[in-house]
Structure formats: C-alpha cells, structure tokens
PDB file of C-alpha atoms in Angstrom:
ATOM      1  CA  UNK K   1       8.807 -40.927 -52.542  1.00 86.00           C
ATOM      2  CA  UNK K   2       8.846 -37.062 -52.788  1.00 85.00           C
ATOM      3  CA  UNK K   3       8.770 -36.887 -48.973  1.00 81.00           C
ATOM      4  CA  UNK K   4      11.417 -39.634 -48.258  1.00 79.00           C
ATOM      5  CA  UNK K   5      14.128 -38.998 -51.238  1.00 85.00           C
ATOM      6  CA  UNK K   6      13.762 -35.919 -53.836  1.00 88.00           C
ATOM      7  CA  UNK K   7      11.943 -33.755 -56.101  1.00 91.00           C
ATOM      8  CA  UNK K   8      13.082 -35.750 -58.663  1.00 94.00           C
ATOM      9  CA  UNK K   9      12.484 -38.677 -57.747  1.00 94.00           C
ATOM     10  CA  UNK K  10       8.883 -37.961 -56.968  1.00 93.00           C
ATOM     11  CA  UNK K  11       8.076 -36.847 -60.100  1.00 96.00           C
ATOM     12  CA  UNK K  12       9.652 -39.956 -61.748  1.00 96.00           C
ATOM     13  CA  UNK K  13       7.512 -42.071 -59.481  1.00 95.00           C
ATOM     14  CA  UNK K  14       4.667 -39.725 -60.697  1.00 95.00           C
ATOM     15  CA  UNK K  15       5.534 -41.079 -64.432  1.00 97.00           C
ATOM     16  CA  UNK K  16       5.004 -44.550 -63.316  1.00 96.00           C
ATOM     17  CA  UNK K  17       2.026 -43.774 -62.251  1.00 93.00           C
ATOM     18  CA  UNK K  18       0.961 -42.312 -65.102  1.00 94.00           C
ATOM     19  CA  UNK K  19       2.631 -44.872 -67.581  1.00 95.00           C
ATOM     20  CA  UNK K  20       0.518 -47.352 -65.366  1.00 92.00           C
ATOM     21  CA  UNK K  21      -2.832 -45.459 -65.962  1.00 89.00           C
ATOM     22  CA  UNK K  22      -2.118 -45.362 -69.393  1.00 92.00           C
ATOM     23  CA  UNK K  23      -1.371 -49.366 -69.868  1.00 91.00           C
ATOM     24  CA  UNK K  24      -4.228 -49.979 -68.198  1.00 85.00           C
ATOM     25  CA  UNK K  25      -6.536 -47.722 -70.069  1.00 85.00           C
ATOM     26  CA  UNK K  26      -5.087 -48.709 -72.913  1.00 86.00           C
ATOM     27  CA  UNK K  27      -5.881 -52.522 -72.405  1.00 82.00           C
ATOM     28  CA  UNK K  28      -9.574 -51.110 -71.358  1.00 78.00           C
ATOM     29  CA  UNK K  29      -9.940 -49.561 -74.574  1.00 79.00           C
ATOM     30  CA  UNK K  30      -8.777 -53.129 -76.112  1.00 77.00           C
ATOM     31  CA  UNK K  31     -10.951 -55.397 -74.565  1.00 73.00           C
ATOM     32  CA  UNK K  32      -8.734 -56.638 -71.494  1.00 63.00           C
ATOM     33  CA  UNK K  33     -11.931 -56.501 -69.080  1.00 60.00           C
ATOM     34  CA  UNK K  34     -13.426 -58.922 -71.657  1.00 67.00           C
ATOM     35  CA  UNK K  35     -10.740 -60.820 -71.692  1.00 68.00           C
ATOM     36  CA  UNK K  36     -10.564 -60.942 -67.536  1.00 63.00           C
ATOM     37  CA  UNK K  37     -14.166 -61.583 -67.335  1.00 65.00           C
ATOM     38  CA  UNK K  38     -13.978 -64.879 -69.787  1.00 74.00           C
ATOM     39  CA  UNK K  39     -11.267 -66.348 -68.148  1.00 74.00           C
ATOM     40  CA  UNK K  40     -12.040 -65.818 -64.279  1.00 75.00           C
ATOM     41  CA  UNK K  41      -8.388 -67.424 -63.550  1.00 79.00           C
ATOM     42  CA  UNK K  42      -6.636 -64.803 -64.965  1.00 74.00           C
ATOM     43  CA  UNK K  43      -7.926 -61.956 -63.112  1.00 72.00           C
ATOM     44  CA  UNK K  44      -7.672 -64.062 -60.144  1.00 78.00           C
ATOM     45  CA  UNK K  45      -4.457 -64.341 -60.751  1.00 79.00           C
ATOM     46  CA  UNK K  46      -3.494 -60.755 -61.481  1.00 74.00           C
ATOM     47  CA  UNK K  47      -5.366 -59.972 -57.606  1.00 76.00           C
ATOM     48  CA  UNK K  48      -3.377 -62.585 -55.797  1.00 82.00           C
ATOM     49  CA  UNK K  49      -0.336 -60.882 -57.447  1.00 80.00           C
ATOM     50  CA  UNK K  50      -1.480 -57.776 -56.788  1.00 76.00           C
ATOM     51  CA  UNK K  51      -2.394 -58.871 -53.352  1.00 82.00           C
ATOM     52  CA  UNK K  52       1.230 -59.865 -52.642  1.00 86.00           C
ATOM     53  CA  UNK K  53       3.308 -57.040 -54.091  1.00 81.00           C
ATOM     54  CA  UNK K  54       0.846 -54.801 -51.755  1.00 81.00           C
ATOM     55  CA  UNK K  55       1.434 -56.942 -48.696  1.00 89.00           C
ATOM     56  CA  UNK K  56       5.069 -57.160 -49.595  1.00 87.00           C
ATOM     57  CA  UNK K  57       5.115 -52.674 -49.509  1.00 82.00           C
ATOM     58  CA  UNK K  58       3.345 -53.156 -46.563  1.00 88.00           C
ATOM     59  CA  UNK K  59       6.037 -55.097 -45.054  1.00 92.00           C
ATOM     60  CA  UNK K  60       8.605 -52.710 -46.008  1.00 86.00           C
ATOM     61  CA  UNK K  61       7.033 -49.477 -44.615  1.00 86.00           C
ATOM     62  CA  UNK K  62       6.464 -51.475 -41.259  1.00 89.00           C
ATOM     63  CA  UNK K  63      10.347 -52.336 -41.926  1.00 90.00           C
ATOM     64  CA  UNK K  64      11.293 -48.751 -42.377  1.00 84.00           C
ATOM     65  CA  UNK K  65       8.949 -46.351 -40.205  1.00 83.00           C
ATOM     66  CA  UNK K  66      11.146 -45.701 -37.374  1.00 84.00           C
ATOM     67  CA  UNK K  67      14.256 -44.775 -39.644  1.00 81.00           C
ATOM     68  CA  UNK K  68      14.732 -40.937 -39.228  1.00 74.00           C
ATOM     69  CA  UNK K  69      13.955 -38.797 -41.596  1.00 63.00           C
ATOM     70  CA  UNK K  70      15.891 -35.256 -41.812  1.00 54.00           C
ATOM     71  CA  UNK K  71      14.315 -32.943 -44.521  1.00 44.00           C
ATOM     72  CA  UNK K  72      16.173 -32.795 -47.807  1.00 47.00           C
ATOM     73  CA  UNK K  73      17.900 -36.597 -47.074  1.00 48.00           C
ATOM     74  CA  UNK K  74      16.944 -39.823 -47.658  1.00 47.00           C
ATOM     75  CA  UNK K  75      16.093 -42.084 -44.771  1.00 45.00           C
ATOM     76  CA  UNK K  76      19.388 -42.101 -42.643  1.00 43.00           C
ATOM     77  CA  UNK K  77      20.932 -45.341 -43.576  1.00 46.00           C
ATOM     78  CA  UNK K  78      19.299 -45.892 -46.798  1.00 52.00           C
ATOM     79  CA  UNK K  79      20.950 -46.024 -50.175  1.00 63.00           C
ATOM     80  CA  UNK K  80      18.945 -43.311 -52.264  1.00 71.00           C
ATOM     81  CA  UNK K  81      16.579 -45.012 -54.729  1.00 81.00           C
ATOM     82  CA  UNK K  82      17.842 -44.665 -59.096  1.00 92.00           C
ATOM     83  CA  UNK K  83      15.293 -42.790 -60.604  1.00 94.00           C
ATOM     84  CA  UNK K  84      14.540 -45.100 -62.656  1.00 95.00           C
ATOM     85  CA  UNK K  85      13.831 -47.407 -59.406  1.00 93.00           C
ATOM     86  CA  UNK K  86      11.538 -44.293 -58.511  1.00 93.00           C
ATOM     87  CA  UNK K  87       9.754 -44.716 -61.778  1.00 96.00           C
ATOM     88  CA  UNK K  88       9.293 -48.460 -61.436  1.00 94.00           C
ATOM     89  CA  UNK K  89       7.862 -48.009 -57.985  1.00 90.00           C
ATOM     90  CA  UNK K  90       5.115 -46.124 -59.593  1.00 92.00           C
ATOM     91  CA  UNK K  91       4.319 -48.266 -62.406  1.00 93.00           C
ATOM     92  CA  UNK K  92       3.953 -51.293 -60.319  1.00 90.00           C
ATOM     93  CA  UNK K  93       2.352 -49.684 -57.860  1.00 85.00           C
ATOM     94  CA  UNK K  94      -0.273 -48.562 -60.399  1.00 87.00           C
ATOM     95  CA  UNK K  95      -0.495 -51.600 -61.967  1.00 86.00           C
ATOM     96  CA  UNK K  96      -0.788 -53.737 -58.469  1.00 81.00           C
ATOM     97  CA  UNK K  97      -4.701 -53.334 -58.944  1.00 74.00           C
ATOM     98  CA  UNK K  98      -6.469 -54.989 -61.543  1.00 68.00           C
ATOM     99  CA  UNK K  99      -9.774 -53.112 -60.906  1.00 70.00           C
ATOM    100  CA  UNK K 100      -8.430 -49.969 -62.600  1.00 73.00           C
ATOM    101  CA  UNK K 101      -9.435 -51.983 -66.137  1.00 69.00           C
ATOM    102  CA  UNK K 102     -12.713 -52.740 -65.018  1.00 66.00           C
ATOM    103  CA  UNK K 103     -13.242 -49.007 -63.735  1.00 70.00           C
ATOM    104  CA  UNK K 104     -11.996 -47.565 -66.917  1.00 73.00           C
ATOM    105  CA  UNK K 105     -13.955 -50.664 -69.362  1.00 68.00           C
ATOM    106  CA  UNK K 106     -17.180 -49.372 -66.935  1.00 63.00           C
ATOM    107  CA  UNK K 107     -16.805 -45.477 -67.650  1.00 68.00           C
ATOM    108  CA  UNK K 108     -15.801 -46.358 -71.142  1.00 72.00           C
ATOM    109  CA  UNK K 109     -18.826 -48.434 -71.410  1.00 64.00           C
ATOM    110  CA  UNK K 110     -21.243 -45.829 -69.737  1.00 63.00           C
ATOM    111  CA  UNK K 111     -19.527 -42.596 -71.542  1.00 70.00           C
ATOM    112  CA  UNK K 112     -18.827 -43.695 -74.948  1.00 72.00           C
ATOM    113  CA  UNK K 113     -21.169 -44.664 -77.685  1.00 75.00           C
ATOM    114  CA  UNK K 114     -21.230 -48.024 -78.621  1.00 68.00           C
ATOM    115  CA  UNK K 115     -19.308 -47.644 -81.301  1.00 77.00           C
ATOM    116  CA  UNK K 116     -16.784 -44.405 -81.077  1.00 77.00           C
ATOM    117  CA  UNK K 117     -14.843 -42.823 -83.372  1.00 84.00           C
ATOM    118  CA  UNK K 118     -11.228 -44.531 -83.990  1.00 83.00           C
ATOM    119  CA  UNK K 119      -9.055 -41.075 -82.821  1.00 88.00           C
ATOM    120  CA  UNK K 120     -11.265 -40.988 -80.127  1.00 85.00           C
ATOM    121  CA  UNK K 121     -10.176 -44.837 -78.703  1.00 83.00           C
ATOM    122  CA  UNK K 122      -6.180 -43.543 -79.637  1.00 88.00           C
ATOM    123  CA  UNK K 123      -7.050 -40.155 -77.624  1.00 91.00           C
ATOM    124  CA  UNK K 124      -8.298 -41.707 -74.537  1.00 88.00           C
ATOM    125  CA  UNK K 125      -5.196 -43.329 -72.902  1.00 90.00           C
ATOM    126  CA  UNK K 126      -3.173 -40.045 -73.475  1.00 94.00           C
ATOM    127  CA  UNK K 127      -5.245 -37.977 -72.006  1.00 92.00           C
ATOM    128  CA  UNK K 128      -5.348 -40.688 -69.143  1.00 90.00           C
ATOM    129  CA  UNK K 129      -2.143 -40.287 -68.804  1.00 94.00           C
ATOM    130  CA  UNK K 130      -1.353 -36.635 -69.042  1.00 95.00           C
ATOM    131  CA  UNK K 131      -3.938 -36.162 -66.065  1.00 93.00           C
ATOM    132  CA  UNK K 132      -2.725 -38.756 -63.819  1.00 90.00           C
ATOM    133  CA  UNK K 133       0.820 -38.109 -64.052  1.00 94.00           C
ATOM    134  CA  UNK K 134      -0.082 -34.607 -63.738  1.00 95.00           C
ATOM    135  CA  UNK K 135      -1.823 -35.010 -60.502  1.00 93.00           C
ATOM    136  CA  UNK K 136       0.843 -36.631 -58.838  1.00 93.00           C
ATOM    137  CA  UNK K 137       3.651 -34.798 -60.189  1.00 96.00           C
ATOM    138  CA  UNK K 138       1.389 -31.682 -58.361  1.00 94.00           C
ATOM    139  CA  UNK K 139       1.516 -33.641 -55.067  1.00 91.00           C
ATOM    140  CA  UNK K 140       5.038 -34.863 -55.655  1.00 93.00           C
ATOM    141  CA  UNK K 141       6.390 -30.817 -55.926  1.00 93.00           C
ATOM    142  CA  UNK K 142       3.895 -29.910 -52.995  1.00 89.00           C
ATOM    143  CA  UNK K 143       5.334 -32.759 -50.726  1.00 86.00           C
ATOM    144  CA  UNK K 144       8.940 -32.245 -51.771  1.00 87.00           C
ATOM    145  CA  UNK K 145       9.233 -28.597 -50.502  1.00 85.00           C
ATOM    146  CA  UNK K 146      11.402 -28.545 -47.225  1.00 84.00           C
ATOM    147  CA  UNK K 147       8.142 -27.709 -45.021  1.00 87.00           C
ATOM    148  CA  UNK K 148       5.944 -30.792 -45.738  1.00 85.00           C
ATOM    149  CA  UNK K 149       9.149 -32.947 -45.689  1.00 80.00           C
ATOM    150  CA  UNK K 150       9.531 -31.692 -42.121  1.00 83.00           C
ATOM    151  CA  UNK K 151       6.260 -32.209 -40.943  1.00 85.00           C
ATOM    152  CA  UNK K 152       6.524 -35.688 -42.061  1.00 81.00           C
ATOM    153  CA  UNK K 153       9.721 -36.156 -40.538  1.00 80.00           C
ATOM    154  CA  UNK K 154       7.963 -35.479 -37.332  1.00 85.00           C
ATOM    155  CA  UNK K 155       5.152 -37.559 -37.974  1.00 87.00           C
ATOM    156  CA  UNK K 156       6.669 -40.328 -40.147  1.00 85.00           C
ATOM    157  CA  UNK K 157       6.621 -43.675 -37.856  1.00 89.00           C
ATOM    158  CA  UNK K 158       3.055 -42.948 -37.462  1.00 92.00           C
ATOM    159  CA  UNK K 159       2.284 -42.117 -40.839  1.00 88.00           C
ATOM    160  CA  UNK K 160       4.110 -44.924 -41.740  1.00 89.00           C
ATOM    161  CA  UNK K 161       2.702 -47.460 -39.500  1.00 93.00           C
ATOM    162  CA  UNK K 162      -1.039 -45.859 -41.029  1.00 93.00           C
ATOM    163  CA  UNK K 163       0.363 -46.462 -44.244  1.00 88.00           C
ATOM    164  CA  UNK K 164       1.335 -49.861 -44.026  1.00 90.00           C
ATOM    165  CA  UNK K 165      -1.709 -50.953 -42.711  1.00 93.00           C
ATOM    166  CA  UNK K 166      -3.934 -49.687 -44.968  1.00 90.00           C
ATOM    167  CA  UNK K 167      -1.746 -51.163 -48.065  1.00 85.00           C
ATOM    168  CA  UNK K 168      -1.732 -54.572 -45.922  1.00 90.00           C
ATOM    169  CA  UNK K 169      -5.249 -54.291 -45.428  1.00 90.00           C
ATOM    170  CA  UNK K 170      -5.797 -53.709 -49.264  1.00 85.00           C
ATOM    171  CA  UNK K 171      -3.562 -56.434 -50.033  1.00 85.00           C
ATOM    172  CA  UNK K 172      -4.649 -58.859 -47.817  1.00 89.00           C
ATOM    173  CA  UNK K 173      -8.749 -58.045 -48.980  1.00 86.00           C
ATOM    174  CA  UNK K 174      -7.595 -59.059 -52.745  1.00 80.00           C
ATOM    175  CA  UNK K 175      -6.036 -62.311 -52.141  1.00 86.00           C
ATOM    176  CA  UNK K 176      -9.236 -63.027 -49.843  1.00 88.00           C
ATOM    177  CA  UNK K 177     -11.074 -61.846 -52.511  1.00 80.00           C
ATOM    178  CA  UNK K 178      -9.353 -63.867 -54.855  1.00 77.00           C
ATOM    179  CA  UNK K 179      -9.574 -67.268 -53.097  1.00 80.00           C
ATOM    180  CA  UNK K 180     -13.294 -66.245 -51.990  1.00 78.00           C
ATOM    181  CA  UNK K 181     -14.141 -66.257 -55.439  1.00 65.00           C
ATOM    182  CA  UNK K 182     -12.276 -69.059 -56.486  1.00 60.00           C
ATOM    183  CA  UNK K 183     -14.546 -70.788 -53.687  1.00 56.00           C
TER     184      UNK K 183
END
C-alpha cells in the first residue's frame, strides 16, 4: 500500500495490521483456540473465509499488475484508497488467517506459567500490538520513499503477478485444508 498510494496510507494499513495482531492475541489470551479446537466447524469456517478473502486479493493483484505505476501516484487510473480503506485492508488482511490464535495460544502456552499474573494477560496484546504495527509502519516509511517506489514501478507486473500467486496459493491451501479436514 506504501508502494502503490502514500506514506500515509501505508502506515494506516500498518495500524490494521497491528489492530489485527492485537484482536487476535487478545482472543488467545481468552481462550479462542479453546474455543476453535471444541468446535472444529468454526475454525473451519473462519479458514474457508479466510481462504476466500485471500483468493479474492489474489484476484485483484492479477487484475491490477500491469497498471503503471509512476512514483509518488497511485496506480494510473485508480481512485486513491480513504485511509480508513487503507486501515481496513490491514485489519482484514491480518485477520484472514486463523492460525495467528493458535500460534499466539502455543507461545502463550509454552512461555507463560500456567497460571500468570492478571497485568501480565492485559500487557500481552499491547505489546503485540505496539511491535507489529511498529514493524510495518518501518517497512511502510522504507517502501514509501521515492527510490523503492521506483524500483517497484519497474518491477511491479512481476512483483505483482509473484504476489498474487503466492496469496492464491495460500488461499487456495486453507480452503483445501478446510474441506480436507472436514473429510
């Protein structure tokens, strides 16, 4: 999102991502992963839909990688994302994988005593946060300077095309997964 649109706009996507980190390690921290693992159907569920949004992104970088790209402006013909579209990206795109509970009820469950502190369960899903949305606001101001953003203009129909394919591939492996399991 830095690349294609703006500064700004990356680092609202790079909130979504971490407002996604945090739901999800907040629903660790709360038992979700129990919840998922007693009632198979439901985290079925939440990898078919996953699945699907990640085919449908898929579909839409295919769709989009041989607009031009000149650095500093969006994709030529494209209407310029709301930031608050920006920030939406990134929390579904976060929250698109329902393994991140699992990982984070697994770490919890190897790192944490079996029965921590109460601040420490509140202090968890902040500091989730604050490092994930830090992280990718870093990439989002390295990728939005005018050098990376022309190097990708060069390269973006293949990056692109790489792109897509690897979120098809991802999507397409959880609904397999998904109706594997339900098998």
């Amino acid at each position: 999102i830095a690349l294609s649109t703006s500064r700004a706009h990356g680092l609202a996507s790079a909130l979504g991502m971490g407002v996604g980190r945090l739901i999800f390690a907040s629903l660790a921290v709360l038992g979700l992963t129990a919840l998922l693992m007693q009632f198979e159907w439901l985290y079925l569920t939440f990898k078919l839909l996953g699945g699907c949004y990640l085919l449908y992104m898929a579909f839409r970088i295919y769709r989009s990688a041989s607009d031009t790209l000149e650095p500093g402006n969006p994709v030529q013909g494209a209407k310029e994302p709301t930031l608050f579209r920006a920030f939406f990206f990134g929390l579904v795109t976060q929250l698109s994988n329902p393994k991140t509970s699992i990982f984070y009820a697994s770490i919890f469950a190897a790192v944490l005593p079996p029965e921590p502190v109460r601040w420490l369960l509140f202090a968890i899903p902040p500091a989730l946060f604050i490092v994930e949305a830090g992280w990718y606001s870093i990439v989002a101001l390295a990728f939005s300077g005018f050098r990376m953003r022309a190097i990708y203009g060069r390269l973006k129909k293949w990056l692109d095309y790489a792109a897509g394919t690897v979120m098809g591939l991802l999507g397409a492996k959880l609904i397999i997964e998904a109706f594997h399991r339900r098998m």
